[in-house]
Short mmCIF file of C-alpha atoms in Angstrom, two decimals:
data_model
loop_
_atom_site.label_atom_id
_atom_site.label_comp_id
_atom_site.label_asym_id
_atom_site.label_seq_id
_atom_site.Cartn_x
_atom_site.Cartn_y
_atom_site.Cartn_z
CA MET A 9 27.99 -0.76 2.84
CA THR A 10 27.08 0.83 -0.66
CA ASN A 11 24.32 3.07 -1.20
CA GLN A 12 22.18 0.26 -2.73
CA THR A 13 22.48 -1.88 0.75
CA LEU A 14 22.02 0.83 3.10
CA PRO A 15 18.82 0.27 5.18
CA PRO A 16 15.80 2.32 3.57
CA LEU A 17 15.54 4.59 6.49
CA SER A 18 19.09 4.97 7.48
CA SER A 19 18.77 8.79 7.13
CA LEU A 20 15.84 8.99 9.62
CA ARG A 21 16.42 9.87 13.12
CA VAL A 22 13.59 9.77 15.69
CA ILE A 23 13.51 10.97 19.42
CA GLU A 24 11.05 8.85 21.14
CA SER A 25 9.75 9.47 24.61
CA SER A 26 7.29 6.41 25.31
CA ILE A 27 6.32 4.00 27.81
CA LEU A 28 4.61 0.65 27.31
CA GLY A 29 2.84 -0.25 24.16
CA PRO A 30 2.65 2.99 22.30
CA ALA A 31 6.23 2.41 21.85
CA ALA A 32 5.07 0.07 18.94
CA ILE A 33 4.96 3.21 16.35
CA THR A 34 8.49 3.00 15.79
CA THR A 35 9.50 -0.63 15.82
CA ALA A 36 9.15 -0.91 12.17
CA LEU A 37 10.97 2.27 11.43
CA GLY A 38 13.77 0.83 13.40
CA ASP A 39 13.53 -2.53 11.56
CA LEU A 40 14.02 -0.54 8.46
CA GLY A 41 17.17 1.19 9.89
CA ALA A 42 16.14 4.42 11.31
CA ASP A 43 18.07 5.68 14.13
CA ILE A 44 15.61 5.53 17.11
CA ILE A 45 16.58 7.14 20.37
CA LYS A 46 14.46 6.20 23.12
CA VAL A 47 14.50 8.90 26.05
CA GLU A 48 13.52 7.19 29.31
CA ALA A 49 13.31 8.75 32.50
CA PRO A 50 16.13 7.20 35.02
CA SER A 51 13.65 4.87 36.44
CA GLY A 52 13.20 3.47 33.01
CA ASP A 53 10.04 2.10 30.93
CA TYR A 54 8.56 -0.34 33.09
CA ILE A 55 7.28 -2.19 30.05
CA ARG A 56 10.09 -4.28 30.81
CA GLU A 57 8.06 -5.91 33.59
CA MET A 58 5.03 -5.96 32.12
CA THR A 59 2.73 -8.79 30.82
CA TRP A 60 4.13 -12.12 30.08
CA PRO A 61 6.18 -14.24 29.06
CA ILE A 62 8.82 -12.69 31.13
CA ILE A 63 12.18 -13.89 29.76
CA GLU A 64 15.26 -13.69 31.95
CA GLY A 65 13.64 -11.16 33.89
CA VAL A 66 12.53 -8.98 31.00
CA SER A 67 9.27 -9.12 29.10
CA LEU A 68 8.47 -10.22 25.67
CA MET A 69 6.91 -7.04 24.92
CA HIS A 70 9.95 -4.81 25.72
CA TYR A 71 12.13 -7.20 23.62
CA HIS A 72 9.79 -6.79 20.57
CA LEU A 73 8.58 -3.27 20.69
CA ASN A 74 11.95 -1.60 21.75
CA ARG A 75 14.39 -3.77 19.50
CA GLY A 76 16.33 -1.77 17.24
CA LYS A 77 16.52 1.13 19.58
CA LYS A 78 19.09 3.27 21.70
CA SER A 79 18.04 4.13 25.03
CA ILE A 80 19.39 7.25 27.12
CA THR A 81 18.19 8.21 30.38
CA LEU A 82 17.43 12.27 30.76
CA ASP A 83 15.76 13.59 34.08
CA LEU A 84 13.69 16.22 32.17
CA LYS A 85 12.92 17.73 35.78
CA ASN A 86 16.40 18.93 35.15
CA GLU A 87 17.36 21.99 32.96
CA ALA A 88 20.59 20.49 31.82
CA ALA A 89 18.54 17.23 30.56
CA ARG A 90 16.10 19.44 28.87
CA GLU A 91 18.95 21.30 26.97
CA ILE A 92 20.36 17.74 25.94
CA TYR A 93 16.73 16.93 24.79
CA ARG A 94 16.71 20.08 22.61
CA GLU A 95 20.14 19.21 21.17
CA LEU A 96 19.00 15.95 20.03
CA VAL A 97 15.91 17.45 18.35
CA ARG A 98 18.08 19.86 16.41
CA GLY A 99 19.49 17.07 14.57
CA ALA A 100 16.35 14.90 14.28
CA ASP A 101 13.65 14.19 11.99
CA VAL A 102 10.67 12.91 14.16
CA VAL A 103 9.76 13.29 17.66
CA ILE A 104 7.40 10.49 19.33
CA GLU A 105 5.56 11.46 22.30
CA ALA A 106 3.89 8.02 23.21
CA SER A 107 2.34 8.80 26.52
CA LYS A 108 -0.20 11.22 27.72
CA PRO A 109 -0.44 14.14 25.26
CA GLY A 110 1.04 17.36 26.62
CA ALA A 111 3.54 15.32 28.57
CA LEU A 112 6.63 17.05 26.80
CA ALA A 113 4.88 20.32 26.57
CA ARG A 114 4.93 20.37 30.32
CA TYR A 115 8.91 20.43 30.35
CA GLY A 116 9.18 23.19 27.69
CA LEU A 117 9.51 20.43 24.95
CA GLY A 118 5.97 20.53 23.28
CA TYR A 119 5.81 20.76 19.49
CA GLU A 120 5.67 24.75 19.60
CA ASP A 121 8.94 24.73 21.71
CA LEU A 122 10.75 22.32 19.48
CA ARG A 123 9.71 23.66 16.11
CA LYS A 124 11.59 27.00 17.26
CA ILE A 125 14.83 25.25 17.17
CA ASN A 126 14.11 22.59 14.28
CA PRO A 127 11.17 23.78 12.12
CA LYS A 128 11.22 20.75 10.30
CA ILE A 129 10.50 18.37 13.14
CA VAL A 130 7.53 16.01 12.72
CA PHE A 131 5.84 15.80 16.12
CA CYS A 132 3.51 12.83 16.94
CA THR A 133 1.48 12.25 20.01
CA VAL A 134 0.34 8.86 20.62
CA SER A 135 -2.22 8.12 23.33
CA GLY A 136 -5.31 6.00 24.01
CA TYR A 137 -8.27 8.20 23.12
CA GLY A 138 -6.47 11.30 21.67
CA MET A 139 -6.31 14.80 22.39
CA THR A 140 -9.98 15.45 22.16
CA GLY A 141 -13.36 13.99 22.80
CA PRO A 142 -15.09 12.91 26.46
CA TYR A 143 -12.51 10.00 26.73
CA LYS A 144 -9.45 12.03 26.37
CA ASP A 145 -8.51 11.95 30.18
CA MET A 146 -9.30 8.31 30.73
CA PRO A 147 -6.45 6.03 31.67
CA SER A 148 -6.59 2.91 29.67
CA HIS A 149 -4.54 -0.37 28.48
CA GLY A 150 -4.54 -1.73 24.98
CA ILE A 151 -7.42 -4.09 25.15
CA ALA A 152 -9.60 -1.05 26.04
CA TYR A 153 -9.34 -0.08 22.17
CA ASP A 154 -10.39 -3.66 21.29
CA THR A 155 -13.60 -3.40 23.33
CA TRP A 156 -14.20 0.30 22.34
CA CYS A 157 -14.02 -0.45 18.69
CA GLY A 158 -16.43 -3.66 18.93
CA VAL A 159 -14.10 -6.46 18.22
CA VAL A 160 -14.16 -8.12 21.53
CA LYS A 161 -17.48 -10.07 22.36
CA PRO A 162 -17.85 -10.64 26.34
CA ALA A 163 -17.72 -14.21 27.30
CA TYR A 164 -18.77 -16.10 30.20
CA ASP A 165 -17.20 -18.90 32.17
CA ASP A 166 -19.21 -21.78 33.91
CA GLU A 167 -19.79 -19.85 36.89
CA GLY A 168 -21.29 -17.27 35.23
CA PHE A 169 -18.50 -14.56 35.33
CA CYS A 170 -17.87 -12.53 32.44
CA TYR A 171 -14.29 -12.52 31.30
CA ILE A 172 -11.92 -11.18 28.26
CA PRO A 173 -11.84 -13.87 25.72
CA GLU A 174 -9.01 -14.69 23.58
CA HIS A 175 -8.89 -12.16 20.30
CA VAL A 176 -6.36 -10.67 18.35
CA GLY A 177 -5.09 -7.22 19.79
CA ILE A 178 -6.28 -4.69 17.42
CA GLY A 179 -5.54 -1.24 18.70
CA ILE A 180 -1.87 -1.85 19.78
CA ASN A 181 -1.09 -3.42 16.21
CA ALA A 182 -3.06 -1.02 14.00
CA ALA A 183 -1.83 2.24 15.35
CA PRO A 184 1.81 1.55 14.41
CA LEU A 185 0.73 1.06 10.95
CA PHE A 186 -1.48 4.41 10.59
CA GLY A 187 1.22 6.15 12.77
CA GLY A 188 4.18 4.96 10.86
CA LEU A 189 2.80 5.88 7.59
CA ALA A 190 1.69 9.36 8.67
CA VAL A 191 4.89 9.97 10.20
CA LEU A 192 6.84 9.16 6.98
CA ALA A 193 4.42 11.34 4.91
CA GLY A 194 5.33 14.17 7.21
CA VAL A 195 8.99 13.63 6.84
CA ILE A 196 8.78 13.46 3.30
CA ARG A 197 6.89 16.65 2.98
CA ALA A 198 9.14 18.45 5.72
CA ARG A 199 12.27 17.54 3.71
CA GLU A 200 10.54 18.98 0.44
CA THR A 201 9.11 22.26 1.98
CA GLY A 202 11.47 22.92 5.26
CA GLU A 203 8.15 22.70 7.35
CA GLY A 204 7.35 19.99 9.94
CA CYS A 205 3.99 19.21 11.31
CA PHE A 206 2.07 18.30 14.60
CA MET A 207 -0.19 15.11 14.37
CA GLU A 208 -1.83 13.08 16.89
CA LEU A 209 -2.91 9.43 17.03
CA ALA A 210 -5.22 7.82 19.00
CA GLN A 211 -5.00 4.04 19.34
CA SER A 212 -8.75 3.59 19.85
CA ASP A 213 -9.18 5.63 16.28
CA ALA A 214 -6.78 3.28 14.84
CA ALA A 215 -8.61 0.24 15.99
CA ALA A 216 -11.85 1.52 14.54
CA ALA A 217 -10.25 2.32 11.22
CA PHE A 218 -8.73 -1.17 10.97
CA ASP A 219 -12.18 -2.73 11.55
CA TRP A 220 -13.51 -0.47 8.87
CA TYR A 221 -15.34 -3.38 6.97
CA ARG A 222 -17.61 -4.07 9.78
CA SER A 223 -18.74 -0.70 10.99
CA GLU A 224 -19.23 0.54 7.58
CA SER A 225 -21.24 -2.40 6.74
CA HIS A 226 -23.55 -1.68 9.59
CA MET A 227 -23.83 1.98 8.38
CA ALA A 228 -24.67 0.98 5.01
CA TYR A 229 -27.41 -1.48 6.49
CA ALA A 230 -28.90 1.74 8.40
CA ARG A 231 -29.87 2.95 4.85
CA PRO A 232 -33.19 1.75 2.91
CA GLU A 233 -33.21 -2.01 1.96
CA ASP A 234 -34.09 -0.90 -1.62
CA VAL A 235 -31.02 1.25 -1.67
CA VAL A 236 -28.32 -1.06 -0.05
CA THR A 237 -28.85 -4.96 -0.58
CA GLY A 238 -27.05 -8.10 -0.53
CA ASN A 239 -25.06 -9.37 -3.44
CA LYS A 240 -26.55 -11.00 -6.44
CA ALA A 241 -25.47 -14.59 -5.64
CA ASP A 242 -28.03 -14.25 -2.44
CA GLY A 243 -30.60 -12.90 -4.29
CA TYR A 244 -29.92 -9.45 -3.15
CA VAL A 245 -31.17 -10.53 0.40
CA ARG A 246 -28.99 -8.72 3.14
CA ARG A 247 -26.62 -11.05 4.95
CA PRO A 248 -25.38 -10.51 8.30
CA VAL A 249 -22.29 -8.25 8.25
CA ALA A 250 -18.83 -9.47 7.40
CA THR A 251 -17.79 -12.82 8.56
CA ALA A 252 -20.94 -13.06 10.48
CA GLY A 253 -22.72 -13.71 7.16
CA MET A 254 -20.21 -16.78 6.67
CA LYS A 255 -21.88 -19.11 9.01
CA GLU A 256 -24.18 -20.75 6.69
CA GLY A 257 -21.67 -20.87 3.77
CA VAL A 258 -20.73 -24.11 2.14
CA ARG A 259 -18.54 -23.52 -0.65
CA TYR A 260 -16.86 -21.01 1.47
CA GLN A 261 -16.42 -22.69 4.80
CA LEU A 262 -14.01 -24.45 7.22
CA TYR A 263 -13.82 -28.25 7.02
CA ASP A 264 -12.43 -31.01 9.11
CA SER A 265 -9.38 -32.72 7.12
CA ALA A 266 -7.99 -36.00 8.21
CA ASP A 267 -5.61 -34.36 10.56
CA GLY A 268 -6.73 -31.01 11.27
CA HIS A 269 -8.79 -28.51 9.27
CA VAL A 270 -8.83 -26.62 6.09
CA LEU A 271 -10.65 -23.47 4.55
CA PHE A 272 -12.36 -24.23 1.55
CA MET A 273 -12.97 -21.07 -0.60
CA ALA A 274 -14.54 -21.95 -4.04
CA SER A 275 -17.07 -19.24 -4.05
CA GLU A 276 -16.21 -18.45 -7.62
CA GLN A 277 -18.06 -20.66 -10.27
CA ALA A 278 -14.64 -21.53 -11.97
CA PHE A 279 -12.70 -22.28 -8.68
CA TRP A 280 -15.81 -24.95 -7.84
CA LYS A 281 -15.91 -26.34 -11.31
CA ASN A 282 -12.03 -26.97 -11.00
CA PHE A 283 -12.71 -28.53 -7.61
CA CYS A 284 -15.19 -31.07 -8.82
CA ALA A 285 -13.31 -31.97 -11.81
CA GLY A 286 -10.19 -32.60 -9.88
CA LEU A 287 -12.23 -34.96 -7.64
CA ASP A 288 -13.76 -36.63 -10.67
CA ARG A 289 -17.09 -35.47 -9.16
CA ILE A 290 -18.34 -33.05 -11.96
CA ASP A 291 -21.77 -34.52 -10.91
CA LEU A 292 -21.62 -31.95 -7.92
CA PHE A 293 -21.02 -29.22 -10.47
CA ASP A 294 -23.87 -30.28 -12.64
CA LYS A 295 -26.20 -30.40 -9.64
CA TRP A 296 -25.11 -26.98 -8.02
CA PRO A 297 -23.27 -25.06 -10.44
CA GLY A 298 -23.78 -21.77 -8.48
CA SER A 299 -23.54 -18.33 -9.69
CA LYS A 300 -20.43 -16.88 -11.28
CA TYR A 301 -19.13 -15.01 -8.13
CA ALA A 302 -19.42 -14.99 -4.47
CA ASP A 303 -21.88 -17.69 -4.43
CA HIS A 304 -21.15 -19.81 -1.26
CA ALA A 305 -24.10 -22.12 -1.66
CA ARG A 306 -25.29 -20.63 1.67
CA GLY A 307 -27.72 -23.33 3.79
CA ASN A 308 -27.07 -26.05 1.32
CA ARG A 309 -26.82 -28.81 4.02
CA GLU A 310 -27.01 -31.72 1.40
CA LEU A 311 -23.72 -30.45 -0.21
CA GLN A 312 -22.28 -29.42 3.15
CA ALA A 313 -22.51 -33.03 4.34
CA ILE A 314 -21.16 -34.41 1.09
CA LEU A 315 -18.18 -31.86 1.37
CA ARG A 316 -17.47 -32.71 5.07
CA ASP A 317 -16.90 -36.37 4.05
CA ILE A 318 -14.84 -35.61 1.18
CA PHE A 319 -12.52 -33.30 3.20
CA ARG A 320 -12.26 -35.92 5.98
CA SER A 321 -10.60 -38.05 3.41
CA ARG A 322 -7.42 -36.51 3.05
CA LYS A 323 -4.87 -34.79 5.40
CA THR A 324 -4.25 -31.01 5.14
CA GLN A 325 -1.14 -31.05 3.23
CA GLU A 326 -2.78 -33.30 0.54
CA TRP A 327 -5.76 -30.54 0.31
CA ILE A 328 -3.03 -28.00 -0.25
CA ASP A 329 -1.39 -29.84 -2.74
CA PHE A 330 -4.56 -30.52 -4.47
CA GLY A 331 -5.67 -27.10 -4.41
CA VAL A 332 -2.46 -26.09 -6.20
CA LYS A 333 -2.69 -28.80 -9.15
CA PHE A 334 -6.36 -28.21 -9.68
CA ASN A 335 -6.18 -24.29 -9.03
CA THR A 336 -8.90 -24.12 -6.34
CA PRO A 337 -8.07 -22.00 -3.09
CA ILE A 338 -7.73 -24.27 -0.13
CA ALA A 339 -5.68 -23.05 2.79
CA PRO A 340 -4.20 -24.72 6.02
CA VAL A 341 -5.98 -23.58 9.42
CA ASN A 342 -3.15 -22.85 11.82
CA THR A 343 -2.86 -21.73 15.41
CA PRO A 344 -0.52 -19.19 17.04
CA ALA A 345 1.24 -21.86 18.57
CA ASN A 346 1.86 -24.14 15.35
CA ILE A 347 2.18 -21.32 12.70
CA VAL A 348 5.88 -21.45 13.07
CA ASP A 349 6.08 -25.29 11.74
CA ASP A 350 3.99 -24.32 8.65
CA PRO A 351 6.27 -24.64 5.63
CA GLN A 352 5.25 -21.42 4.26
CA PHE A 353 6.10 -19.64 7.40
CA LYS A 354 9.49 -21.35 7.40
CA ASP A 355 10.16 -19.97 3.97
CA ARG A 356 8.86 -16.58 4.51
CA PHE A 357 9.63 -15.49 7.84
CA LYS A 358 13.18 -14.48 9.53
CA VAL A 359 12.78 -15.42 13.29
CA LEU A 360 15.09 -13.17 15.21
CA PRO A 361 16.73 -15.58 17.35
CA HIS A 362 16.39 -15.41 21.28
CA ASP A 363 20.35 -16.02 21.66
CA LYS A 364 20.78 -12.39 19.89
CA HIS A 365 17.54 -10.49 20.52
CA GLY A 366 16.59 -11.81 23.96
CA ALA A 367 13.44 -13.42 22.70
CA ASP A 368 12.47 -15.41 19.39
CA MET A 369 10.57 -12.86 17.52
CA LEU A 370 9.04 -12.45 14.17
CA GLY A 371 11.17 -10.17 11.83
CA PHE A 372 9.89 -7.45 9.53
CA PRO A 373 7.62 -8.73 6.88
CA VAL A 374 8.32 -6.72 3.88
CA LYS A 375 11.29 -7.82 1.77
CA PHE A 376 13.33 -5.63 -0.36
CA ILE A 377 14.48 -7.49 -3.23
CA GLY A 378 18.04 -8.13 -3.52
CA GLU A 379 18.84 -6.59 -0.09
CA PRO A 380 19.66 -8.10 3.45
CA GLU A 381 16.60 -8.46 5.56
CA ALA A 382 16.27 -6.36 8.55
CA ASP A 383 18.39 -7.42 11.72
CA PRO A 384 17.56 -4.84 14.33
CA SER A 385 19.77 -4.82 17.56
CA ARG A 386 18.55 -6.19 20.93
CA ALA A 387 16.18 -3.93 22.78
CA PRO A 388 18.03 -1.88 25.09
CA THR A 389 18.58 -1.98 29.13
CA VAL A 390 17.73 1.32 30.63
CA GLY A 391 20.22 3.92 29.73
CA GLU A 392 22.26 1.34 27.81
CA HIS A 393 23.22 4.10 25.18
CA THR A 394 23.44 7.19 27.25
CA ASP A 395 27.21 7.83 26.76
CA ALA A 396 27.39 6.66 23.16
CA VAL A 397 24.61 8.94 21.93
CA LEU A 398 25.90 11.99 23.87
CA GLU A 399 29.42 11.21 22.53
CA GLN A 400 28.38 9.98 18.84
CA VAL A 401 25.20 12.35 18.20
CA LEU A 402 25.91 15.22 20.28
CA GLY A 403 29.71 15.29 20.16
CA TYR A 404 30.13 15.36 23.88
CA ASP A 405 33.66 14.35 25.24
CA ALA A 406 34.24 12.50 28.49
CA ALA A 407 34.56 15.71 30.57
CA ARG A 408 31.27 17.13 29.40
CA ILE A 409 29.35 14.08 29.95
CA ALA A 410 30.92 13.75 33.49
CA ALA A 411 29.89 17.39 33.77
CA VAL A 412 26.13 16.85 32.71
CA ARG A 413 25.88 13.54 34.84
CA ALA A 414 27.25 15.59 37.91
CA GLN A 415 24.32 18.28 37.31
CA GLY A 416 21.79 15.32 37.51
CA ALA A 417 20.85 15.50 33.97
CA LEU A 418 21.15 11.92 33.51
CA GLY A 419 19.43 10.77 36.55
#
């Protein structure tokens, strides 16, 4: 493999002590070629048994989050195991503590301990609510960060019982984006200066930061109305925050097509004119030309009824083709179940196949032009790479591996 086709992060080594969802912080790093050594207790990360679906006895979550990683078992209650951990850190760039903050420090493997043997180490601890604040000691799971940051609206069934509605998980997905970016920033600086750093990431913080537009809009609206207004197309009247303000939209709205739904987005006057001209209905533009930008024709039920009938006259694909031909934005409305059938998805996404990876999974979305797409290895079984890591990374021979095993270091 030439230098031009080496994976982008092939020079990065990460020692990861993780359980459950926070392991996601390194998944993308592994997709990009980083050497991720997942240090597990002898009993293993029970993520393999968590959630559903379970595929041949192993959870999809494990297959996805821990793909591309190596697994080594170390019983950190054992001093011989702790010494192996230190040896791994000597040649690493990053240590991830994806569990309760301070878990590694209890074994003498916290940041202050590890920086003494590797001053360039970037140490990141990932937890639910972080190291400070009144919630720092609260146990939690991923949906807690969604409810905390306000993205989940409680729902009620026919018997009046409250339940968790279907929603996109934010905390478990946002934290790896912010965390991975920060870790790489720390590594770049450490390689330039020789000094590592200690960073901490709360999944709840990441969820709130990811949904910044809504919370910041509410903060803006808390200020006087003569200072913070709506936009010009609405006569500067305040709309409800973010997508809540889209409900009464007409030129930016969902519509039934002949075989599904489409999203119509002609809020710019130029796009709206293109749409009307393409339909040979310039009369609609003449009657309701709208403002130049961000005009959704809010509350115009007469126009909405006309558009409802128009969109029902063609299939979704016909509307997509129309939008391309006449330069007006119209998008398909997919579901998590059928998006894999979308032609754009088929063209863009490399699906990692179950026969090789244990489950069918979406590959890394960023493409490096002229280079092969990421193809991480299958998520490991508990301790699958223990001997290989000791031999290939630390240079242990068979006798020394047998010795540390006899000491109980490997569990």
